[in-house]
mmCIF file of C-alpha atoms in Angstrom:
data_model
loop_
_atom_site.group_PDB
_atom_site.id
_atom_site.type_symbol
_atom_site.label_atom_id
_atom_site.label_comp_id
_atom_site.label_asym_id
_atom_site.label_seq_id
_atom_site.Cartn_x
_atom_site.Cartn_y
_atom_site.Cartn_z
ATOM 1 C CA ILE N 1 141.229 28.856 94.385
ATOM 2 C CA ALA N 2 138.313 29.230 91.952
ATOM 3 C CA SER N 3 139.030 33.089 91.151
ATOM 4 C CA VAL N 4 140.382 36.260 92.158
ATOM 5 C CA ARG N 5 139.739 39.750 90.900
ATOM 6 C CA LEU N 6 141.390 42.808 91.593
ATOM 7 C CA PHE N 7 139.289 46.011 91.674
ATOM 8 C CA ASN N 8 140.848 49.596 91.100
ATOM 9 C CA PRO N 9 139.496 52.144 93.722
ATOM 10 C CA ALA N 10 136.337 53.003 91.158
ATOM 11 C CA GLY N 11 134.792 49.722 91.604
ATOM 12 C CA SER N 12 135.799 48.288 88.144
ATOM 13 C CA VAL N 13 137.917 44.987 87.674
ATOM 14 C CA ARG N 14 141.364 45.488 86.671
ATOM 15 C CA ILE N 15 142.446 41.823 86.728
ATOM 16 C CA ALA N 16 140.351 38.544 86.596
ATOM 17 C CA THR N 17 141.540 34.989 87.178
ATOM 18 C CA GLY N 18 139.585 31.833 86.411
ATOM 19 C CA ARG N 19 136.146 32.236 85.547
ATOM 20 C CA SER N 20 135.573 35.398 87.040
ATOM 21 C CA PRO N 21 132.931 37.607 85.537
ATOM 22 C CA VAL N 22 135.058 40.730 84.197
ATOM 23 C CA ASP N 23 132.156 42.864 83.732
ATOM 24 C CA THR N 24 130.634 42.618 87.251
ATOM 25 C CA PRO N 25 131.420 45.668 89.335
ATOM 26 C CA LEU N 26 131.992 45.644 93.067
ATOM 27 C CA ASP N 27 129.384 47.512 95.058
ATOM 28 C CA ALA N 28 130.492 50.820 96.930
ATOM 29 C CA LYS N 29 129.895 49.248 100.431
ATOM 30 C CA ALA N 30 133.276 46.732 99.467
ATOM 31 C CA MET N 31 135.166 49.924 98.368
ATOM 32 C CA GLN N 32 134.931 51.621 101.603
ATOM 33 C CA LEU N 33 135.807 48.240 103.873
ATOM 34 C CA ALA N 34 138.427 48.580 106.797
ATOM 35 C CA SER N 35 139.003 44.756 107.028
ATOM 36 C CA PRO N 36 138.449 41.633 105.265
ATOM 37 C CA VAL N 37 134.880 39.982 105.096
ATOM 38 C CA SER N 38 134.172 36.483 104.085
ATOM 39 C CA ARG N 39 131.071 34.387 103.152
ATOM 40 C CA ILE N 40 129.973 31.320 102.003
ATOM 41 C CA VAL N 41 128.585 31.309 98.494
ATOM 42 C CA PRO N 42 127.196 28.441 96.381
ATOM 43 C CA GLY N 43 129.374 27.535 93.381
ATOM 44 C CA ALA N 44 129.174 25.597 90.215
ATOM 45 C CA ASN N 45 131.183 22.630 91.707
ATOM 46 C CA GLY N 46 130.121 23.124 95.330
ATOM 47 C CA ARG N 47 130.679 25.858 98.111
ATOM 48 C CA LEU N 48 132.948 28.563 97.723
ATOM 49 C CA LEU N 49 134.552 30.900 100.445
ATOM 50 C CA ASN N 50 134.193 34.361 99.178
ATOM 51 C CA VAL N 51 137.070 36.600 100.751
ATOM 52 C CA VAL N 52 137.112 40.366 100.113
ATOM 53 C CA ARG N 53 139.768 42.276 101.463
ATOM 54 C CA PRO N 54 140.631 46.044 100.807
ATOM 55 C CA ILE N 55 144.079 47.161 100.159
ATOM 56 C CA PRO N 56 144.761 49.897 102.239
ATOM 57 C CA ASN N 57 146.865 52.949 100.950
ATOM 58 C CA GLU N 58 149.700 52.865 104.087
ATOM 59 C CA ALA N 59 152.116 55.643 104.474
ATOM 60 C CA SER N 60 154.941 53.935 102.896
ATOM 61 C CA CYS N 61 152.943 53.699 99.501
ATOM 62 C CA SER N 62 151.617 57.395 99.574
ATOM 63 C CA ASN N 63 154.825 58.916 100.120
ATOM 64 C CA ALA N 64 156.998 56.717 97.798
ATOM 65 C CA THR N 65 158.149 58.495 94.560
ATOM 66 C CA CYS N 66 156.602 55.414 92.684
ATOM 67 C CA HIS N 67 153.498 55.720 93.277
ATOM 68 C CA ALA N 68 150.666 58.558 92.383
ATOM 69 C CA HIS N 69 148.174 57.944 95.311
ATOM 70 C CA PRO N 70 147.531 60.747 97.846
ATOM 71 C CA ALA N 71 147.620 60.062 101.401
ATOM 72 C CA SER N 72 143.787 61.072 101.648
ATOM 73 C CA GLN N 73 143.021 57.984 99.506
ATOM 74 C CA LYS N 74 142.350 55.158 102.007
ATOM 75 C CA VAL N 75 141.675 52.300 99.759
ATOM 76 C CA LEU N 76 143.925 51.447 96.641
ATOM 77 C CA GLY N 77 141.661 48.709 95.371
ATOM 78 C CA VAL N 78 140.073 45.417 96.769
ATOM 79 C CA ILE N 79 140.634 41.740 96.250
ATOM 80 C CA ASP N 80 137.768 39.628 95.607
ATOM 81 C CA ALA N 81 138.647 35.820 95.960
ATOM 82 C CA HIS N 82 136.583 32.642 95.901
ATOM 83 C CA LEU N 83 138.112 29.746 97.616
ATOM 84 C CA SER N 84 136.843 26.265 96.536
ATOM 85 C CA LEU N 85 135.580 24.361 99.888
ATOM 86 C CA ALA N 86 135.215 20.814 98.094
ATOM 87 C CA GLU N 87 138.473 19.424 99.873
ATOM 88 C CA VAL N 88 137.160 20.664 103.181
ATOM 89 C CA ASP N 89 133.447 19.443 102.707
ATOM 90 C CA ALA N 90 134.973 16.092 101.507
ATOM 91 C CA GLN N 91 137.112 16.001 105.016
ATOM 92 C CA ILE N 92 133.925 17.133 106.918
ATOM 93 C CA ALA N 93 131.907 14.104 105.401
ATOM 94 C CA GLU N 94 134.844 11.722 105.742
ATOM 95 C CA HIS N 95 134.979 12.738 109.591
ATOM 96 C CA GLN N 96 130.943 12.597 109.829
ATOM 97 C CA SER N 97 131.185 8.875 108.431
ATOM 98 C CA MET N 98 134.171 8.018 110.840
ATOM 99 C CA LEU N 99 132.111 9.321 113.649
ATOM 100 C CA ALA N 100 128.770 7.908 112.744
ATOM 101 C CA ARG N 101 130.738 4.433 112.574
ATOM 102 C CA PHE N 102 132.717 4.705 115.939
ATOM 103 C CA SER N 103 129.047 5.748 117.164
ATOM 104 C CA VAL N 104 127.583 2.535 116.039
ATOM 105 C CA THR N 105 130.546 0.073 116.993
ATOM 106 C CA ALA N 106 130.553 2.005 120.717
ATOM 107 C CA ILE N 107 126.768 1.298 120.771
ATOM 108 C CA ALA N 108 127.082 -2.257 119.983
ATOM 109 C CA LEU N 109 129.889 -2.848 122.714
ATOM 110 C CA LEU N 110 127.699 -1.117 125.047
ATOM 111 C CA CYS N 111 125.012 -3.273 124.381
ATOM 112 C CA ALA N 112 127.078 -6.425 124.541
ATOM 113 C CA VAL N 113 128.443 -5.692 127.612
ATOM 114 C CA SER N 114 125.343 -4.724 129.249
ATOM 115 C CA LEU N 115 123.810 -7.964 127.981
ATOM 116 C CA LEU N 116 127.015 -9.957 129.327
ATOM 117 C CA PHE N 117 126.511 -7.866 132.783
ATOM 118 C CA ILE N 118 122.515 -9.045 132.722
ATOM 119 C CA TRP N 119 123.358 -12.416 131.908
ATOM 120 C CA ARG N 120 125.822 -12.859 134.512
ATOM 121 C CA VAL N 121 124.365 -10.687 137.528
ATOM 122 C CA VAL N 122 120.829 -11.240 136.820
ATOM 123 C CA TYR N 123 119.600 -13.819 134.521
ATOM 124 C CA ARG N 124 122.036 -16.649 136.085
ATOM 125 C CA PRO N 125 121.107 -16.204 139.696
ATOM 126 C CA VAL N 126 117.439 -16.068 138.962
ATOM 127 C CA GLN N 127 117.634 -19.062 136.839
ATOM 128 C CA ALA N 128 119.519 -20.950 139.862
ATOM 129 C CA LEU N 129 116.929 -19.589 142.301
ATOM 130 C CA GLN N 130 114.049 -20.849 139.692
ATOM 131 C CA GLN N 131 115.695 -24.433 139.742
ATOM 132 C CA GLY N 132 116.134 -24.604 143.181
ATOM 133 C CA THR N 133 112.672 -23.701 144.026
ATOM 134 C CA ALA N 134 111.536 -26.370 141.574
ATOM 135 C CA ARG N 135 113.876 -29.177 143.141
ATOM 136 C CA VAL N 136 112.503 -28.152 146.889
ATOM 137 C CA ALA N 137 109.137 -28.254 145.386
ATOM 138 C CA SER N 138 109.506 -31.568 144.049
ATOM 139 C CA GLY N 139 110.662 -32.811 147.811
ATOM 140 C CA ASP N 140 114.611 -32.659 147.774
ATOM 141 C CA LEU N 141 114.957 -30.179 151.127
ATOM 142 C CA LEU N 142 118.810 -31.049 150.880
ATOM 143 C CA TYR N 143 119.169 -28.947 147.872
ATOM 144 C CA ARG N 144 121.178 -25.829 148.175
ATOM 145 C CA ILE N 145 121.423 -22.796 145.936
ATOM 146 C CA PRO N 146 125.198 -21.634 145.448
ATOM 147 C CA GLU N 147 125.701 -18.539 147.193
ATOM 148 C CA SER N 148 128.044 -16.607 144.360
ATOM 149 C CA SER N 149 127.188 -13.307 145.104
ATOM 150 C CA ARG N 150 126.936 -10.521 147.711
ATOM 151 C CA ASP N 151 124.169 -8.736 146.675
ATOM 152 C CA GLU N 152 120.539 -8.800 146.877
ATOM 153 C CA LEU N 153 120.109 -12.130 144.989
ATOM 154 C CA GLY N 154 122.965 -13.585 146.877
ATOM 155 C CA ASP N 155 120.834 -12.771 150.359
ATOM 156 C CA LEU N 156 118.036 -14.304 148.452
ATOM 157 C CA ALA N 157 119.880 -17.324 147.995
ATOM 158 C CA HIS N 158 121.185 -17.472 151.422
ATOM 159 C CA SER N 159 117.707 -17.181 152.846
ATOM 160 C CA PHE N 160 116.313 -19.717 150.773
ATOM 161 C CA ASN N 161 118.892 -22.147 151.573
ATOM 162 C CA HIS N 162 118.199 -21.426 155.500
ATOM 163 C CA MET N 163 114.373 -22.005 154.794
ATOM 164 C CA THR N 164 115.197 -25.281 153.077
ATOM 165 C CA GLY N 165 117.494 -26.417 155.918
ATOM 166 C CA GLN N 166 114.403 -25.414 158.554
ATOM 167 C CA LEU N 167 112.079 -27.181 156.488
ATOM 168 C CA HIS N 168 114.425 -30.594 156.312
ATOM 169 C CA GLU N 169 114.918 -30.193 160.011
ATOM 170 C CA ALA N 170 111.273 -29.664 160.594
ATOM 171 C CA ARG N 171 110.681 -32.841 158.407
ATOM 172 C CA GLU N 172 113.077 -34.878 160.564
ATOM 173 C CA GLU N 173 111.777 -34.273 163.608
ATOM 174 C CA ILE N 174 107.849 -34.935 162.286
ATOM 175 C CA THR N 175 109.332 -38.250 160.895
ATOM 176 C CA ALA N 176 111.365 -38.925 163.937
ATOM 177 C CA TRP N 177 108.200 -38.046 166.224
ATOM 178 C CA THR N 178 105.776 -40.291 164.193
ATOM 179 C CA HIS N 179 108.322 -43.054 164.433
ATOM 180 C CA THR N 180 108.060 -42.727 168.264
ATOM 181 C CA LEU N 181 104.315 -42.750 168.074
ATOM 182 C CA GLU N 182 104.163 -46.046 165.976
#
């Protein structure tokens, strides 16, 4: 609690604690409040929560023999308190820092998992297809690409192997046919 001021019905300070300005009167609107009002205001050491709460004149108070307040007086006074939000602000800053660290870690892990997935599912099968086409282009028609998946790349590898097998059979037939002509 940074400061508390207690105002009488006239709006003058009766009691003040902390560094409260004693000579600053409360405005007339605050004296007519029916319920508490709060707002955040700047303070010397950070933000403050300013709460202004009326003290209502209840029936038990106006009927008591020890009080001299008529029942027509609705408000006996006002409490004006300034509560420091430094601890709350520090917690918010800590939580924002934790959220930022978590977000960076989650993004880094997501990127790593994505790269691993692309490497295993796309890069390796495409590289195997590249190596297979290079070997077949150099004349090795017996080479077969491993068909390790059941997706489009696996279908492509299967089609490539089937095509290479047919080319090998066609070469064998041509070779056999040319031997019979000789």
